[in-house]
Amino acid sequence: MVSLLRKSMRWAITVSLISAFIACILSVSSQTVLRGMSWGGGMMVLLMIVAIGIGFDMLGIAATAASEKPLHAMAAQKIPGAKEAIGIVRRADQFSNFCNDVVGDISGVISGAVAVAVVASFVISFPEWKLSSGVVDIVLVSLISALTVGGKALGKTLSIHYSNQIIFRVGRFFYWINRQFRLSLFHVKSNKKRKRKRGVIRAPRTD
């Protein structure tokens, strides 16, 4: 119990620092990219961020719903990516935490910042309409919320029903990464049982 809490605490601290670092970088970079961009371009960036959040949410749910048994059958046939997929399933708590919480929260923070920039650009682009930034902001936030919730609802259904197929595709991706950069991300080693020779006990001879 104590070792489990220590392991969970280390992971929680690590993932918190990583999420803060990534959020800071993406927030600054998104603001830099959006400077001088039209509201249409900003809207495309916003939709892309929402799609990324939905996609990673699907991956996190698929990792928790997948089972090892069919993946072991693939690994026995030495299919590339099967061992990495097994590693993802065995670390489903950490993988889903990163996909659902880290990427999900970062997507929410970045989408909020991008939405503010899009609203400001939209109001400036159409001064003759005499739009209120508050009204446009409410409409845009409602639209993005509807797309996010609806997309995640659809993604959850697909992730649960096709969890093994999705995780296997992710395992193939990590297999390619490991081969290209000589890493061992989510790679599990096969446990080969050593064959022990059994000694033959012979009965004593009688003369």
mmCIF file of N, CA, C and O in Angstrom, residues 98-132:
data_model
loop_
_atom_site.group_PDB
_atom_site.id
_atom_site.type_symbol
_atom_site.label_atom_id
_atom_site.label_comp_id
_atom_site.label_asym_id
_atom_site.label_seq_id
_atom_site.Cartn_x
_atom_site.Cartn_y
_atom_site.Cartn_z
ATOM 1 N N PHE A 98 -2.594 10.798 -18.668
ATOM 2 C CA PHE A 98 -1.933 11.754 -19.554
ATOM 3 C C PHE A 98 -2.865 12.192 -20.672
ATOM 4 O O PHE A 98 -2.979 13.387 -20.970
ATOM 5 N N CYS A 99 -3.538 11.229 -21.302
ATOM 6 C CA CYS A 99 -4.395 11.559 -22.446
ATOM 7 C C CYS A 99 -5.633 12.340 -22.033
ATOM 8 O O CYS A 99 -5.975 13.359 -22.652
ATOM 9 N N ASN A 100 -6.334 11.863 -20.998
ATOM 10 C CA ASN A 100 -7.604 12.482 -20.610
ATOM 11 C C ASN A 100 -7.413 13.752 -19.801
ATOM 12 O O ASN A 100 -8.110 14.753 -20.045
ATOM 13 N N ASP A 101 -6.505 13.721 -18.838
ATOM 14 C CA ASP A 101 -6.367 14.848 -17.915
ATOM 15 C C ASP A 101 -5.367 15.889 -18.404
ATOM 16 O O ASP A 101 -5.697 17.066 -18.521
ATOM 17 N N VAL A 102 -4.136 15.434 -18.703
ATOM 18 C CA VAL A 102 -3.095 16.388 -19.103
ATOM 19 C C VAL A 102 -3.463 17.059 -20.421
ATOM 20 O O VAL A 102 -3.590 18.283 -20.508
ATOM 21 N N VAL A 103 -3.642 16.253 -21.467
ATOM 22 C CA VAL A 103 -3.967 16.828 -22.779
ATOM 23 C C VAL A 103 -5.341 17.480 -22.759
ATOM 24 O O VAL A 103 -5.550 18.530 -23.376
ATOM 25 N N GLY A 104 -6.280 16.875 -22.023
ATOM 26 C CA GLY A 104 -7.620 17.456 -21.949
ATOM 27 C C GLY A 104 -7.624 18.825 -21.286
ATOM 28 O O GLY A 104 -8.256 19.765 -21.798
ATOM 29 N N ASP A 105 -6.923 18.951 -20.157
ATOM 30 C CA ASP A 105 -6.869 20.241 -19.467
ATOM 31 C C ASP A 105 -6.116 21.287 -20.285
ATOM 32 O O ASP A 105 -6.516 22.458 -20.347
ATOM 33 N N ILE A 106 -5.018 20.850 -20.902
ATOM 34 C CA ILE A 106 -4.245 21.789 -21.732
ATOM 35 C C ILE A 106 -5.092 22.260 -22.917
ATOM 36 O O ILE A 106 -5.074 23.446 -23.273
ATOM 37 N N SER A 107 -5.834 21.342 -23.525
ATOM 38 C CA SER A 107 -6.702 21.727 -24.643
ATOM 39 C C SER A 107 -7.745 22.739 -24.194
ATOM 40 O O SER A 107 -8.058 23.683 -24.928
ATOM 41 N N GLY A 108 -8.270 22.551 -22.976
ATOM 42 C CA GLY A 108 -9.252 23.505 -22.458
ATOM 43 C C GLY A 108 -8.659 24.880 -22.234
ATOM 44 O O GLY A 108 -9.271 25.902 -22.570
ATOM 45 N N VAL A 109 -7.436 24.913 -21.670
ATOM 46 C CA VAL A 109 -6.772 26.202 -21.417
ATOM 47 C C VAL A 109 -6.451 26.911 -22.724
ATOM 48 O O VAL A 109 -6.725 28.112 -22.893
ATOM 49 N N ILE A 110 -5.866 26.162 -23.669
ATOM 50 C CA ILE A 110 -5.468 26.771 -24.942
ATOM 51 C C ILE A 110 -6.695 27.205 -25.743
ATOM 52 O O ILE A 110 -6.698 28.285 -26.359
ATOM 53 N N SER A 111 -7.739 26.377 -25.741
ATOM 54 C CA SER A 111 -8.944 26.747 -26.501
ATOM 55 C C SER A 111 -9.591 28.004 -25.931
ATOM 56 O O SER A 111 -10.134 28.826 -26.688
ATOM 57 N N GLY A 112 -9.527 28.179 -24.611
ATOM 58 C CA GLY A 112 -10.062 29.406 -24.015
ATOM 59 C C GLY A 112 -9.294 30.635 -24.461
ATOM 60 O O GLY A 112 -9.894 31.675 -24.794
ATOM 61 N N ALA A 113 -7.950 30.527 -24.484
ATOM 62 C CA ALA A 113 -7.125 31.653 -24.931
ATOM 63 C C ALA A 113 -7.353 31.957 -26.405
ATOM 64 O O ALA A 113 -7.439 33.125 -26.816
ATOM 65 N N VAL A 114 -7.476 30.892 -27.209
ATOM 66 C CA VAL A 114 -7.702 31.090 -28.645
ATOM 67 C C VAL A 114 -9.080 31.687 -28.886
ATOM 68 O O VAL A 114 -9.261 32.538 -29.779
ATOM 69 N N ALA A 115 -10.070 31.259 -28.106
ATOM 70 C CA ALA A 115 -11.428 31.790 -28.270
ATOM 71 C C ALA A 115 -11.470 33.293 -28.028
ATOM 72 O O ALA A 115 -12.161 34.032 -28.738
ATOM 73 N N VAL A 116 -10.731 33.758 -27.031
ATOM 74 C CA VAL A 116 -10.677 35.204 -26.759
ATOM 75 C C VAL A 116 -10.094 35.951 -27.949
ATOM 76 O O VAL A 116 -10.606 37.007 -28.359
ATOM 77 N N ALA A 117 -9.021 35.407 -28.532
ATOM 78 C CA ALA A 117 -8.399 36.052 -29.693
ATOM 79 C C ALA A 117 -9.329 36.037 -30.899
ATOM 80 O O ALA A 117 -9.397 37.019 -31.656
ATOM 81 N N VAL A 118 -10.054 34.938 -31.089
ATOM 82 C CA VAL A 118 -10.983 34.838 -32.221
ATOM 83 C C VAL A 118 -12.122 35.844 -32.076
ATOM 84 O O VAL A 118 -12.519 36.511 -33.046
ATOM 85 N N VAL A 119 -12.657 35.988 -30.868
ATOM 86 C CA VAL A 119 -13.749 36.942 -30.629
ATOM 87 C C VAL A 119 -13.291 38.364 -30.912
ATOM 88 O O VAL A 119 -13.998 39.142 -31.577
ATOM 89 N N ALA A 120 -12.096 38.703 -30.415
ATOM 90 C CA ALA A 120 -11.579 40.056 -30.642
ATOM 91 C C ALA A 120 -11.375 40.325 -32.125
ATOM 92 O O ALA A 120 -11.722 41.406 -32.635
ATOM 93 N N SER A 121 -10.824 39.344 -32.858
ATOM 94 C CA SER A 121 -10.607 39.510 -34.291
ATOM 95 C C SER A 121 -11.922 39.603 -35.057
ATOM 96 O O SER A 121 -12.047 40.372 -36.025
ATOM 97 N N PHE A 122 -12.920 38.820 -34.624
ATOM 98 C CA PHE A 122 -14.218 38.839 -35.300
ATOM 99 C C PHE A 122 -14.911 40.187 -35.122
ATOM 100 O O PHE A 122 -15.484 40.736 -36.077
ATOM 101 N N VAL A 123 -14.874 40.736 -33.930
ATOM 102 C CA VAL A 123 -15.519 42.034 -33.666
ATOM 103 C C VAL A 123 -14.836 43.145 -34.446
ATOM 104 O O VAL A 123 -15.493 44.042 -35.001
ATOM 105 N N ILE A 124 -13.490 43.079 -34.528
ATOM 106 C CA ILE A 124 -12.745 44.100 -35.271
ATOM 107 C C ILE A 124 -13.006 43.990 -36.769
ATOM 108 O O ILE A 124 -13.069 45.000 -37.488
ATOM 109 N N SER A 125 -13.170 42.769 -37.269
ATOM 110 C CA SER A 125 -13.365 42.546 -38.708
ATOM 111 C C SER A 125 -14.726 43.041 -39.199
ATOM 112 O O SER A 125 -14.887 43.348 -40.381
ATOM 113 N N PHE A 126 -15.718 43.124 -38.311
ATOM 114 C CA PHE A 126 -17.062 43.550 -38.704
ATOM 115 C C PHE A 126 -17.532 44.694 -37.804
ATOM 116 O O PHE A 126 -18.466 44.542 -37.000
ATOM 117 N N PRO A 127 -16.905 45.868 -37.935
ATOM 118 C CA PRO A 127 -17.303 46.994 -37.078
ATOM 119 C C PRO A 127 -18.693 47.525 -37.401
ATOM 120 O O PRO A 127 -19.370 48.088 -36.536
ATOM 121 N N GLU A 128 -19.133 47.332 -38.647
ATOM 122 C CA GLU A 128 -20.447 47.844 -39.038
ATOM 123 C C GLU A 128 -21.589 47.076 -38.377
ATOM 124 O O GLU A 128 -22.717 47.582 -38.312
ATOM 125 N N TRP A 129 -21.306 45.889 -37.914
ATOM 126 C CA TRP A 129 -22.341 45.115 -37.249
ATOM 127 C C TRP A 129 -22.589 45.572 -35.815
ATOM 128 O O TRP A 129 -23.609 45.227 -35.225
ATOM 129 N N LYS A 130 -21.633 46.289 -35.265
ATOM 130 C CA LYS A 130 -21.724 46.803 -33.894
ATOM 131 C C LYS A 130 -22.019 45.679 -32.894
ATOM 132 O O LYS A 130 -22.947 45.725 -32.089
ATOM 133 N N LEU A 131 -21.192 44.637 -33.024
ATOM 134 C CA LEU A 131 -21.361 43.477 -32.166
ATOM 135 C C LEU A 131 -20.725 43.691 -30.804
ATOM 136 O O LEU A 131 -19.713 44.377 -30.674
ATOM 137 N N SER A 132 -21.315 43.096 -29.810
ATOM 138 C CA SER A 132 -20.747 43.103 -28.469
ATOM 139 C C SER A 132 -19.844 41.892 -28.308
ATOM 140 O O SER A 132 -20.237 40.765 -28.638
#
